[in-house]
Amino acid sequence: MTVYAHINTVPNGSTGGIMIKEHSELLSHGKDSYAFWGRGREAQNDHEMKFATKPEVYLDALQTRLDGRAGFHSKTATKRLLRRLDEIKPDVVHLHNLHGYYINIEMLFNWLAAQNCKVEWTLHDCWAFTGHCAYFTYVKCAQWQSHCAYSDKCPQLNTYPKTICKKACARNFDEKRRLFASILPERMKLITPSQWLEGLVKRSFLGTYPIEVRHNTIDTTVFKPTPSDFRARYGIGDRFMILGVASPWTERKGLSDFIRLAGEFGNEGFAFVLVGLDKKQFRWLPRGIIGIPRTDSPRELAGIYSTTDVLFNPTHEDNFPTVNLEAEACGTSVVTYDAGGCSETLLSATSCSVAGYEQAKIAIMRLSGRN
């Protein structure tokens, strides 16, 4: 029987949910599948393993902040993972996100190079082929096409995975290129959720590998029109409800654009709801916006989607955002920027991708019937 191993940062959220869904489907079809992660909930059975501890993750994050070597720490945690992989002897190793302060990519790829297993790698962002960042279109950086930080300094050292070290980016680029090339193209296939990301990968040092575009899917037994008392609980009534969902909310995700829209529209006939805020963001959230912390309950989220009038996804940089899929599956229209693979996610005739803020404002006003 074919043995599958799946590896990701977490078992929840968008990328973790995709991993666990694939793992669960294999198990339900009688396949031998194992899921591994470094952060999040504890394992619930012998086919799951959380191989990093919280102190190890914090230490990795601290080391990365100091030396900029994201993906090259967490040796003890990675040894635990590799010991378990030696035990189960996987025929297929399916990689997802390899960043997030939990794994040592040098140890992992040295192990993979010594095996005969097939490797599938779903790229959820651009980190695999840069020297530092997960995305670069927002800052219009093209160094990744030749050599990161070779002729110019990296412009995003202050973004995730944040560091004070200015010298690691070029080295990271070289070592990623060397490590990932240790797996021959006939053994490794890359998977991208969007045609947009496929196009970028083809122009990177990973462009020699076969690439399959496999759009992310969601659980439509959960994400469907769902009865909810959300409006009553938060006093929204029959106001036109505009929802934003992200975790975490950052400038790249368009937080300031959502707040700007709320300020310009006001609360007369409108209600603005942000899901996925952290504690700091709650402190300065403008009055008039209903803030909701991150939820790991898909059913709770389905209820919120179902009761809203439009999901406004103002992301400036994204791959294939599943929040758009979830909202549409719950019967809600989506207005999103035409960034990354966002336009590829839309199926509803009432949803649209637009060039920027002003166009989004017009589209939302039209949906509200107040134009």
Tab-separated table of C-alpha atoms in Angstrom:
chain	number	residue	atom	x	y	z
A	1	MET	CA	0.000	0.000	0.000
A	2	THR	CA	1.216	3.486	-0.863
A	3	VAL	CA	2.188	5.495	2.233
A	4	TYR	CA	1.615	9.258	2.165
A	5	ALA	CA	3.191	11.900	4.428
A	6	HIS	CA	1.961	15.513	4.502
A	7	ILE	CA	3.974	18.338	6.100
A	8	ASN	CA	2.798	21.884	6.886
A	9	THR	CA	3.321	24.605	9.467
A	10	VAL	CA	-0.112	24.157	11.079
A	11	PRO	CA	-3.114	21.804	10.813
A	12	ASN	CA	-5.670	24.611	10.559
A	13	GLY	CA	-6.285	27.839	8.700
A	14	SER	CA	-6.223	27.912	4.910
A	15	THR	CA	-3.049	25.903	4.232
A	16	GLY	CA	-3.500	23.565	7.187
A	17	GLY	CA	-7.106	22.958	6.261
A	18	ILE	CA	-6.031	21.956	2.749
A	19	MET	CA	-3.447	19.520	4.129
A	20	ILE	CA	-5.843	17.918	6.619
A	21	LYS	CA	-8.573	17.658	3.978
A	22	GLU	CA	-6.239	15.759	1.625
A	23	HIS	CA	-5.008	13.569	4.485
A	24	SER	CA	-8.551	12.768	5.654
A	25	GLU	CA	-9.730	11.948	2.134
A	26	LEU	CA	-6.878	9.468	1.688
A	27	LEU	CA	-7.715	7.793	5.003
A	28	SER	CA	-11.400	7.597	4.078
A	29	HIS	CA	-10.432	5.744	0.894
A	30	GLY	CA	-8.405	3.205	2.857
A	31	LYS	CA	-4.997	4.733	2.101
A	32	ASP	CA	-2.143	4.914	4.610
A	33	SER	CA	-1.684	8.631	5.259
A	34	TYR	CA	0.129	10.668	7.935
A	35	ALA	CA	-0.044	14.402	8.683
A	36	PHE	CA	2.823	16.318	10.316
A	37	TRP	CA	2.983	19.898	11.570
A	38	GLY	CA	5.027	22.105	13.872
A	39	ARG	CA	2.525	24.505	15.439
A	40	GLY	CA	-1.084	24.381	16.571
A	41	ARG	CA	-3.201	21.697	18.178
A	42	GLU	CA	-1.850	18.428	19.510
A	43	ALA	CA	-2.055	15.211	17.491
A	44	GLN	CA	-5.286	13.259	17.942
A	45	ASN	CA	-4.216	9.821	16.707
A	46	ASP	CA	-1.247	7.770	15.486
A	47	HIS	CA	-1.594	9.157	11.965
A	48	GLU	CA	-0.873	12.705	13.148
A	49	MET	CA	2.232	14.261	14.679
A	50	LYS	CA	3.023	17.695	16.023
A	51	PHE	CA	6.803	17.512	16.071
A	52	ALA	CA	7.858	20.950	17.394
A	53	THR	CA	7.302	22.417	20.848
A	54	LYS	CA	6.222	25.978	21.568
A	55	PRO	CA	9.626	26.938	23.089
A	56	GLU	CA	11.354	25.549	19.981
A	57	VAL	CA	9.136	27.649	17.719
A	58	TYR	CA	9.802	30.777	19.792
A	59	LEU	CA	13.549	30.093	19.708
A	60	ASP	CA	13.486	29.634	15.933
A	61	ALA	CA	11.596	32.927	15.545
A	62	LEU	CA	14.140	34.711	17.764
A	63	GLN	CA	17.093	33.236	15.874
A	64	THR	CA	15.510	34.243	12.573
A	65	ARG	CA	14.951	37.775	13.847
A	66	LEU	CA	18.675	37.976	14.636
A	67	ASP	CA	20.296	36.110	11.742
A	68	GLY	CA	17.676	36.149	8.958
A	69	ARG	CA	18.036	32.411	8.347
A	70	ALA	CA	14.379	31.423	8.128
A	71	GLY	CA	14.101	27.688	7.533
A	72	PHE	CA	17.568	26.818	8.806
A	73	HIS	CA	16.903	26.377	12.533
A	74	SER	CA	14.681	23.880	14.442
A	75	LYS	CA	17.158	20.991	14.191
A	76	THR	CA	15.832	19.074	17.199
A	77	ALA	CA	12.238	19.316	15.999
A	78	THR	CA	13.240	18.221	12.498
A	79	LYS	CA	15.101	15.205	13.903
A	80	ARG	CA	11.835	14.078	15.517
A	81	LEU	CA	10.050	14.400	12.189
A	82	LEU	CA	12.734	12.502	10.275
A	83	ARG	CA	12.783	9.671	12.826
A	84	ARG	CA	9.050	9.209	12.316
A	85	LEU	CA	9.428	9.382	8.532
A	86	ASP	CA	12.085	6.663	8.766
A	87	GLU	CA	9.546	4.523	10.632
A	88	ILE	CA	6.645	4.917	8.203
A	89	LYS	CA	8.804	4.925	5.028
A	90	PRO	CA	6.537	7.134	2.880
A	91	ASP	CA	6.207	6.544	-0.851
A	92	VAL	CA	4.901	10.079	-1.381
A	93	VAL	CA	5.865	13.131	0.692
A	94	HIS	CA	3.526	16.081	0.145
A	95	LEU	CA	5.074	19.344	1.297
A	96	HIS	CA	3.112	22.509	1.972
A	97	ASN	CA	4.495	25.623	3.725
A	98	LEU	CA	8.073	25.079	4.911
A	99	HIS	CA	8.351	28.445	6.628
A	100	GLY	CA	6.891	29.428	9.975
A	101	TYR	CA	9.716	28.776	12.451
A	102	TYR	CA	9.230	25.019	12.795
A	103	ILE	CA	11.463	23.029	10.421
A	104	ASN	CA	15.008	22.850	9.064
A	105	ILE	CA	14.791	22.690	5.281
A	106	GLU	CA	18.424	21.610	4.872
A	107	MET	CA	17.899	18.519	7.012
A	108	LEU	CA	14.564	17.786	5.338
A	109	PHE	CA	15.864	18.020	1.763
A	110	ASN	CA	19.029	16.080	2.568
A	111	TRP	CA	16.730	13.322	3.845
A	112	LEU	CA	14.476	13.540	0.788
A	113	ALA	CA	17.478	13.408	-1.566
A	114	ALA	CA	18.591	10.148	0.054
A	115	GLN	CA	15.177	8.497	-0.411
A	116	ASN	CA	13.361	7.077	-3.424
A	117	CYS	CA	9.987	8.610	-2.567
A	118	LYS	CA	8.034	10.924	-4.825
A	119	VAL	CA	7.747	14.532	-3.669
A	120	GLU	CA	4.759	16.781	-4.256
A	121	TRP	CA	5.094	20.371	-3.101
A	122	THR	CA	2.116	22.703	-2.958
A	123	LEU	CA	3.361	26.289	-3.052
A	124	HIS	CA	0.944	28.518	-1.168
A	125	ASP	CA	3.132	31.609	-1.676
A	126	CYS	CA	6.504	32.620	-3.153
A	127	TRP	CA	8.829	31.900	-0.209
A	128	ALA	CA	10.349	28.807	-1.835
A	129	PHE	CA	12.053	30.824	-4.573
A	130	THR	CA	13.090	34.013	-2.763
A	131	GLY	CA	15.862	34.759	-0.321
A	132	HIS	CA	13.490	36.125	2.286
A	133	CYS	CA	9.903	37.149	1.556
A	134	ALA	CA	6.684	35.256	0.875
A	135	TYR	CA	5.384	37.852	-1.613
A	136	PHE	CA	7.047	40.598	-3.620
A	137	THR	CA	4.507	42.126	-6.020
A	138	TYR	CA	3.282	44.698	-3.460
A	139	VAL	CA	6.763	46.275	-3.349
A	140	LYS	CA	7.398	45.604	-7.059
A	141	CYS	CA	10.604	43.648	-6.435
A	142	ALA	CA	11.957	41.409	-9.217
A	143	GLN	CA	15.274	40.326	-7.670
A	144	TRP	CA	13.987	36.750	-7.264
A	145	GLN	CA	14.199	36.268	-11.047
A	146	SER	CA	17.995	36.531	-10.981
A	147	HIS	CA	19.445	36.595	-7.461
A	148	CYS	CA	17.942	38.075	-4.308
A	149	ALA	CA	20.040	40.777	-2.606
A	150	TYR	CA	22.868	40.445	-5.142
A	151	SER	CA	22.832	43.912	-6.695
A	152	ASP	CA	20.339	45.605	-4.355
A	153	LYS	CA	19.379	45.151	-0.726
A	154	CYS	CA	16.232	43.217	0.095
A	155	PRO	CA	13.436	45.798	0.507
A	156	GLN	CA	11.348	43.606	2.811
A	157	LEU	CA	13.553	42.604	5.731
A	158	ASN	CA	11.030	44.245	8.047
A	159	THR	CA	8.231	41.980	6.822
A	160	TYR	CA	7.600	38.323	7.643
A	161	PRO	CA	9.859	36.549	8.420
A	162	LYS	CA	11.139	39.764	10.000
A	163	THR	CA	14.885	40.129	10.664
A	164	ILE	CA	17.484	42.733	11.581
A	165	CYS	CA	20.180	40.917	9.583
A	166	LYS	CA	20.942	42.456	6.186
A	167	LYS	CA	23.379	39.795	4.964
A	168	ALA	CA	21.377	36.562	5.007
A	169	CYS	CA	19.050	37.100	2.046
A	170	ALA	CA	21.576	36.329	-0.714
A	171	ARG	CA	22.863	33.288	1.167
A	172	ASN	CA	19.330	31.993	1.708
A	173	PHE	CA	18.633	32.309	-2.016
A	174	ASP	CA	21.759	30.311	-2.910
A	175	GLU	CA	21.091	27.581	-0.369
A	176	LYS	CA	17.423	27.194	-1.267
A	177	ARG	CA	18.351	26.869	-4.927
A	178	ARG	CA	20.985	24.240	-4.097
A	179	LEU	CA	18.801	22.253	-1.694
A	180	PHE	CA	15.657	22.185	-3.783
A	181	ALA	CA	17.642	21.222	-6.902
A	182	SER	CA	18.888	18.120	-5.059
A	183	ILE	CA	15.552	16.476	-5.910
A	184	LEU	CA	15.479	15.546	-9.593
A	185	PRO	CA	12.541	16.824	-11.686
A	186	GLU	CA	11.346	13.267	-12.341
A	187	ARG	CA	10.897	12.815	-8.583
A	188	MET	CA	9.323	16.157	-7.627
A	189	LYS	CA	6.187	17.869	-8.890
A	190	LEU	CA	5.167	21.386	-7.895
A	191	ILE	CA	1.520	22.277	-7.344
A	192	THR	CA	0.221	25.840	-7.456
A	193	PRO	CA	-3.319	26.859	-6.475
A	194	SER	CA	-3.437	29.543	-9.182
A	195	GLN	CA	-2.293	30.189	-12.723
A	196	TRP	CA	-0.851	33.458	-11.430
A	197	LEU	CA	1.588	31.625	-9.142
A	198	GLU	CA	2.334	29.053	-11.843
A	199	GLY	CA	3.540	31.894	-14.059
A	200	LEU	CA	5.890	33.177	-11.356
A	201	VAL	CA	7.298	29.725	-10.592
A	202	LYS	CA	8.103	29.169	-14.267
A	203	ARG	CA	10.271	32.312	-14.178
A	204	SER	CA	12.100	31.248	-10.996
A	205	PHE	CA	14.879	28.735	-10.346
A	206	LEU	CA	12.123	26.156	-9.757
A	207	GLY	CA	10.945	26.546	-13.343
A	208	THR	CA	12.567	23.276	-14.464
A	209	TYR	CA	10.132	21.209	-12.388
A	210	PRO	CA	6.760	19.988	-13.654
A	211	ILE	CA	3.968	22.245	-12.384
A	212	GLU	CA	0.310	21.398	-11.932
A	213	VAL	CA	-2.324	24.045	-11.266
A	214	ARG	CA	-4.677	22.605	-8.673
A	215	HIS	CA	-7.220	25.121	-7.410
A	216	ASN	CA	-7.882	24.964	-3.690
A	217	THR	CA	-11.259	23.580	-2.715
A	218	ILE	CA	-13.391	23.964	0.396
A	219	ASP	CA	-15.751	21.710	2.315
A	220	THR	CA	-19.143	22.612	0.876
A	221	THR	CA	-20.890	20.449	3.475
A	222	VAL	CA	-19.778	23.138	5.950
A	223	PHE	CA	-19.587	26.256	3.789
A	224	LYS	CA	-23.162	26.583	2.598
A	225	PRO	CA	-26.068	28.929	3.438
A	226	THR	CA	-26.303	28.554	7.217
A	227	PRO	CA	-28.868	29.965	9.680
A	228	SER	CA	-27.259	32.420	12.097
A	229	ASP	CA	-28.238	34.881	14.811
A	230	PHE	CA	-25.108	36.964	14.160
A	231	ARG	CA	-27.035	40.067	13.098
A	232	ALA	CA	-29.224	39.958	16.201
A	233	ARG	CA	-26.280	39.373	18.564
A	234	TYR	CA	-24.387	42.379	17.247
A	235	GLY	CA	-27.336	44.705	16.701
A	236	ILE	CA	-26.887	44.888	12.939
A	237	GLY	CA	-30.550	44.525	12.079
A	238	ASP	CA	-31.319	45.046	8.399
A	239	ARG	CA	-28.307	47.251	7.664
A	240	PHE	CA	-26.199	46.357	4.604
A	241	MET	CA	-23.416	44.238	6.095
A	242	ILE	CA	-19.893	44.429	4.662
A	243	LEU	CA	-17.549	41.705	5.907
A	244	GLY	CA	-13.769	41.372	5.886
A	245	VAL	CA	-12.018	38.113	6.792
A	246	ALA	CA	-8.272	37.523	7.132
A	247	SER	CA	-5.810	36.028	9.585
A	248	PRO	CA	-3.652	37.877	10.205
A	249	TRP	CA	-4.908	41.281	9.094
A	250	THR	CA	-1.988	43.278	7.641
A	251	GLU	CA	-1.496	46.182	5.261
A	252	ARG	CA	-0.842	43.635	2.513
A	253	LYS	CA	-4.251	42.157	3.261
A	254	GLY	CA	-5.798	45.613	2.881
A	255	LEU	CA	-6.707	46.446	6.479
A	256	SER	CA	-6.358	50.206	5.968
A	257	ASP	CA	-8.562	50.037	2.861
A	258	PHE	CA	-11.342	48.313	4.798
A	259	ILE	CA	-11.125	50.892	7.582
A	260	ARG	CA	-11.126	53.698	5.010
A	261	LEU	CA	-14.294	52.307	3.412
A	262	ALA	CA	-16.015	52.130	6.801
A	263	GLY	CA	-15.075	55.743	7.480
A	264	GLU	CA	-16.379	56.967	4.129
A	265	PHE	CA	-19.630	54.972	4.165
A	266	GLY	CA	-20.434	55.487	7.845
A	267	ASN	CA	-22.960	53.462	9.838
A	268	GLU	CA	-26.143	54.958	8.412
A	269	GLY	CA	-27.563	51.911	6.682
A	270	PHE	CA	-24.229	50.033	6.715
A	271	ALA	CA	-22.536	47.641	9.137
A	272	PHE	CA	-18.839	46.765	8.923
A	273	VAL	CA	-17.464	43.530	10.408
A	274	LEU	CA	-13.811	42.442	10.550
A	275	VAL	CA	-13.013	38.821	11.426
A	276	GLY	CA	-9.486	37.739	12.354
A	277	LEU	CA	-8.212	40.694	14.395
A	278	ASP	CA	-5.506	40.281	17.040
A	279	LYS	CA	-5.480	41.871	20.494
A	280	LYS	CA	-3.449	44.915	19.435
A	281	GLN	CA	-5.770	45.651	16.530
A	282	PHE	CA	-8.794	45.580	18.818
A	283	ARG	CA	-7.266	48.413	20.868
A	284	TRP	CA	-7.198	50.902	18.001
A	285	LEU	CA	-10.114	49.638	15.919
A	286	PRO	CA	-12.237	52.669	14.950
A	287	ARG	CA	-15.688	52.946	16.457
A	288	GLY	CA	-18.375	51.707	14.139
A	289	ILE	CA	-16.491	48.578	13.043
A	290	ILE	CA	-17.482	45.310	14.706
A	291	GLY	CA	-14.301	43.377	15.471
A	292	ILE	CA	-14.229	39.589	15.786
A	293	PRO	CA	-11.131	37.598	16.795
A	294	ARG	CA	-9.853	34.771	14.648
A	295	THR	CA	-12.065	31.698	14.738
A	296	ASP	CA	-10.959	28.133	14.041
A	297	SER	CA	-14.584	27.038	13.715
A	298	PRO	CA	-15.566	26.692	10.032
A	299	ARG	CA	-19.236	26.395	11.018
A	300	GLU	CA	-19.140	29.670	12.938
A	301	LEU	CA	-17.501	31.334	9.954
A	302	ALA	CA	-20.110	29.860	7.594
A	303	GLY	CA	-22.817	31.443	9.738
A	304	ILE	CA	-21.140	34.849	9.499
A	305	TYR	CA	-20.678	34.559	5.733
A	306	SER	CA	-24.310	33.528	5.298
A	307	THR	CA	-25.703	36.542	7.098
A	308	THR	CA	-23.570	39.164	5.353
A	309	ASP	CA	-24.375	41.030	2.144
A	310	VAL	CA	-20.901	41.265	0.630
A	311	LEU	CA	-17.398	40.078	1.439
A	312	PHE	CA	-14.898	42.853	0.742
A	313	ASN	CA	-11.469	41.267	0.259
A	314	PRO	CA	-9.070	44.199	-0.271
A	315	THR	CA	-5.923	42.069	-0.430
A	316	HIS	CA	-3.113	43.636	-2.441
A	317	GLU	CA	-1.185	40.386	-2.758
A	318	ASP	CA	-2.544	36.851	-2.597
A	319	ASN	CA	-2.355	33.469	-4.233
A	320	PHE	CA	-5.798	31.830	-4.295
A	321	PRO	CA	-7.700	33.164	-1.256
A	322	THR	CA	-10.129	30.556	0.055
A	323	VAL	CA	-12.175	33.209	1.879
A	324	ASN	CA	-13.607	34.133	-1.526
A	325	LEU	CA	-14.614	30.517	-2.153
A	326	GLU	CA	-16.137	30.195	1.313
A	327	ALA	CA	-18.202	33.366	1.002
A	328	GLU	CA	-19.597	32.459	-2.409
A	329	ALA	CA	-20.441	28.935	-1.215
A	330	CYS	CA	-22.524	30.551	1.549
A	331	GLY	CA	-24.426	32.630	-1.007
A	332	THR	CA	-22.518	35.874	-0.472
A	333	SER	CA	-21.172	38.173	-3.185
A	334	VAL	CA	-17.456	38.999	-3.192
A	335	VAL	CA	-15.704	42.213	-4.180
A	336	THR	CA	-11.938	41.772	-4.346
A	337	TYR	CA	-8.956	43.446	-5.925
A	338	ASP	CA	-7.574	41.873	-9.087
A	339	ALA	CA	-4.398	40.872	-7.260
A	340	GLY	CA	-2.496	37.617	-7.666
A	341	GLY	CA	-4.906	34.758	-8.255
A	342	CYS	CA	-7.947	36.490	-6.727
A	343	SER	CA	-9.928	36.725	-9.955
A	344	GLU	CA	-9.508	32.961	-10.459
A	345	THR	CA	-11.524	32.296	-7.290
A	346	LEU	CA	-14.765	33.971	-8.404
A	347	LEU	CA	-17.683	32.014	-9.860
A	348	SER	CA	-20.773	34.023	-8.899
A	349	ALA	CA	-22.190	36.487	-11.419
A	350	THR	CA	-22.677	39.007	-8.593
A	351	SER	CA	-19.008	38.885	-7.537
A	352	CYS	CA	-16.252	40.917	-9.160
A	353	SER	CA	-12.537	41.658	-9.090
A	354	VAL	CA	-11.616	45.310	-9.543
A	355	ALA	CA	-8.505	47.375	-10.183
A	356	GLY	CA	-8.394	49.182	-6.846
A	357	TYR	CA	-10.117	50.930	-3.970
A	358	GLU	CA	-12.273	53.417	-5.886
A	359	GLN	CA	-13.629	50.700	-8.172
A	360	ALA	CA	-14.339	48.471	-5.158
A	361	LYS	CA	-16.224	51.306	-3.503
A	362	ILE	CA	-18.418	51.720	-6.594
A	363	ALA	CA	-19.061	47.964	-6.840
A	364	ILE	CA	-20.079	47.680	-3.179
A	365	MET	CA	-22.317	50.726	-3.397
A	366	ARG	CA	-23.993	49.197	-6.456
A	367	LEU	CA	-24.608	45.917	-4.589
A	368	SER	CA	-26.139	47.869	-1.710
A	369	GLY	CA	-28.639	49.498	-4.080
A	370	ARG	CA	-27.579	52.984	-2.994
A	371	ASN	CA	-25.681	54.125	-6.086
